Coordinates of C-alpha atoms in Angstrom, one line a residue:
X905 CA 54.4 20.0 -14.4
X906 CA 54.2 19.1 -17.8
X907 CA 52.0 16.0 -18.3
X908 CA 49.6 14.0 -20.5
X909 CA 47.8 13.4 -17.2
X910 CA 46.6 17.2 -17.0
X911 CA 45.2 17.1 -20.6
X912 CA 43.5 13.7 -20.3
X913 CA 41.9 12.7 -23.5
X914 CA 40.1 9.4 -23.7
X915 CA 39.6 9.0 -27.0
X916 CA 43.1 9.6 -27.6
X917 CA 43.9 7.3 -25.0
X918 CA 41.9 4.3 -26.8
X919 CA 43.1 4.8 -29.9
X920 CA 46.6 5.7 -29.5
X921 CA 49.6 3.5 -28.6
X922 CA 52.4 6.1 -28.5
X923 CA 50.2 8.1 -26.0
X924 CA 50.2 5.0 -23.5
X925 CA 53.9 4.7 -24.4
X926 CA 55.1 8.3 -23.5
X927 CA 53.3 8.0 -20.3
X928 CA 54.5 5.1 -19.4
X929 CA 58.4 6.4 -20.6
X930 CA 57.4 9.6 -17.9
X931 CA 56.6 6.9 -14.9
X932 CA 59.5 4.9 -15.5
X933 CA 61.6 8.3 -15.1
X934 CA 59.8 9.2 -12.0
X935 CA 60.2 5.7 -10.7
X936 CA 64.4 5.8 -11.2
X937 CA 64.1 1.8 -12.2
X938 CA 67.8 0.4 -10.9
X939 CA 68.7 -3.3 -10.9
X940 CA 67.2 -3.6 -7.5
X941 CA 63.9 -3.0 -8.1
X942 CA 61.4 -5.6 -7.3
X943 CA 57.7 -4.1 -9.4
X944 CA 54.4 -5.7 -9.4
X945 CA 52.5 -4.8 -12.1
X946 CA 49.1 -5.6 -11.5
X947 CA 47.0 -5.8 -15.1
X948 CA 49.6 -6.0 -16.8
X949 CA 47.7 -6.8 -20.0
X950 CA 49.9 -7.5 -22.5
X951 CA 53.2 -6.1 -21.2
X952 CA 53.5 -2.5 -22.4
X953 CA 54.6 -1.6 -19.2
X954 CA 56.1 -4.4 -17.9
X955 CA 58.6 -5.0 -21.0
X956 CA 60.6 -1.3 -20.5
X957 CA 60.8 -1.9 -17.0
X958 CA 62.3 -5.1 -16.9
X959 CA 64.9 -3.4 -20.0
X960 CA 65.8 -1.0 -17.6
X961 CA 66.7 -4.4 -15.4
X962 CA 64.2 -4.4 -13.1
X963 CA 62.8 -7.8 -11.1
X964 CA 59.4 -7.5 -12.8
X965 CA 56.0 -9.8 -12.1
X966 CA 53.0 -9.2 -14.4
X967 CA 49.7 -10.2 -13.0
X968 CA 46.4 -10.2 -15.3
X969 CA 43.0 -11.7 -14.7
X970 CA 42.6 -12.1 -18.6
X971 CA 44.5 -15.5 -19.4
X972 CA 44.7 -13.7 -23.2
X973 CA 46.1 -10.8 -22.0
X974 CA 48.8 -13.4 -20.3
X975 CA 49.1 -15.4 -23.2
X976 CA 49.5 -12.1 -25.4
X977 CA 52.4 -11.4 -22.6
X978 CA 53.8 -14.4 -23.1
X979 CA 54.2 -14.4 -26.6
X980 CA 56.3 -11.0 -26.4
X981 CA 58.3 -12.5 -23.1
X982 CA 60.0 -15.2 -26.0
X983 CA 60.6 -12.6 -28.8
X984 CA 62.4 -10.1 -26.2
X985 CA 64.5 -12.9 -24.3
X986 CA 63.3 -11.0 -20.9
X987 CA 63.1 -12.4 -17.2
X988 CA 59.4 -11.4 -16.7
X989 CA 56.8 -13.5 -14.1
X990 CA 53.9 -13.6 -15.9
X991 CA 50.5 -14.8 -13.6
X992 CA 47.0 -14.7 -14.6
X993 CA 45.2 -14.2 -11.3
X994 CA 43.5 -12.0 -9.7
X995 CA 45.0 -9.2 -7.1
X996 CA 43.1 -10.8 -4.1
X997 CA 44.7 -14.4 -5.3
X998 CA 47.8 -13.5 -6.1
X999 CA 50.2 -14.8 -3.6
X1000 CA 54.0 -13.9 -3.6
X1001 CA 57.1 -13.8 -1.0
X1002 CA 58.4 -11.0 -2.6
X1003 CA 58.4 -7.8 -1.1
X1004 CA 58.0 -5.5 -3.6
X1005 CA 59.6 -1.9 -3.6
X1006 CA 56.7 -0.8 -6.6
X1007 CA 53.0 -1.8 -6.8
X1008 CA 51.5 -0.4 -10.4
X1009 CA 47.8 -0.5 -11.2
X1010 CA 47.5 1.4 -14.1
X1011 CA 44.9 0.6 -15.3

């Protein structure tokens, strides 16, 4: 398996965007995101995940304990015209009805 995981870098990890990117583009393959999908994203930051996922027209909720990292969210939810739940909470106080078909905590 050819992956960025196996050759783990962390100082390429802080200071590069495209390497979060093309890890992120290799989970949302593995996931096969349809329409359907309902994803919790817990620490979500600013949306880096999040934002492809719900492209690919996924049911997306964002969950961050850092009320920037939510208002950062935010900010990008208005620019991209997306249908992303954005929360700051914690994990233990997030509550939700939805029964979600993808839990991410990646970080």
């Amino acid at each position: 398996m050819n992956s960025p995981c196996y050759n783990w870098d962390r100082s390429s990890w802080l200071s590069s965007k495209e390497y979060f990117q093309e890890l992120s583009n290799q989970l949302i393959d593995f996931l096969d995101i349809t329409e359907e999908k309902k994803i919790l994203d817990v620490g979500c930051g600013g949306g880096l995940l999040t934002e492809p996922l719900s492209r690919l027209g996924a049911n997306v909720i964002g969950i961050d304990a850092s009320k920037n990292n939510i208002e950062v969210a935010k900010r990008h939810l208005k620019k991209g015209n997306l249908k992303i739940k954005y929360f700051c909470t914690t994990p233990e106080e997030f509550q939700s009805t939805v029964k979600f078909d993808v839990i991410l905590n990646m970080e």
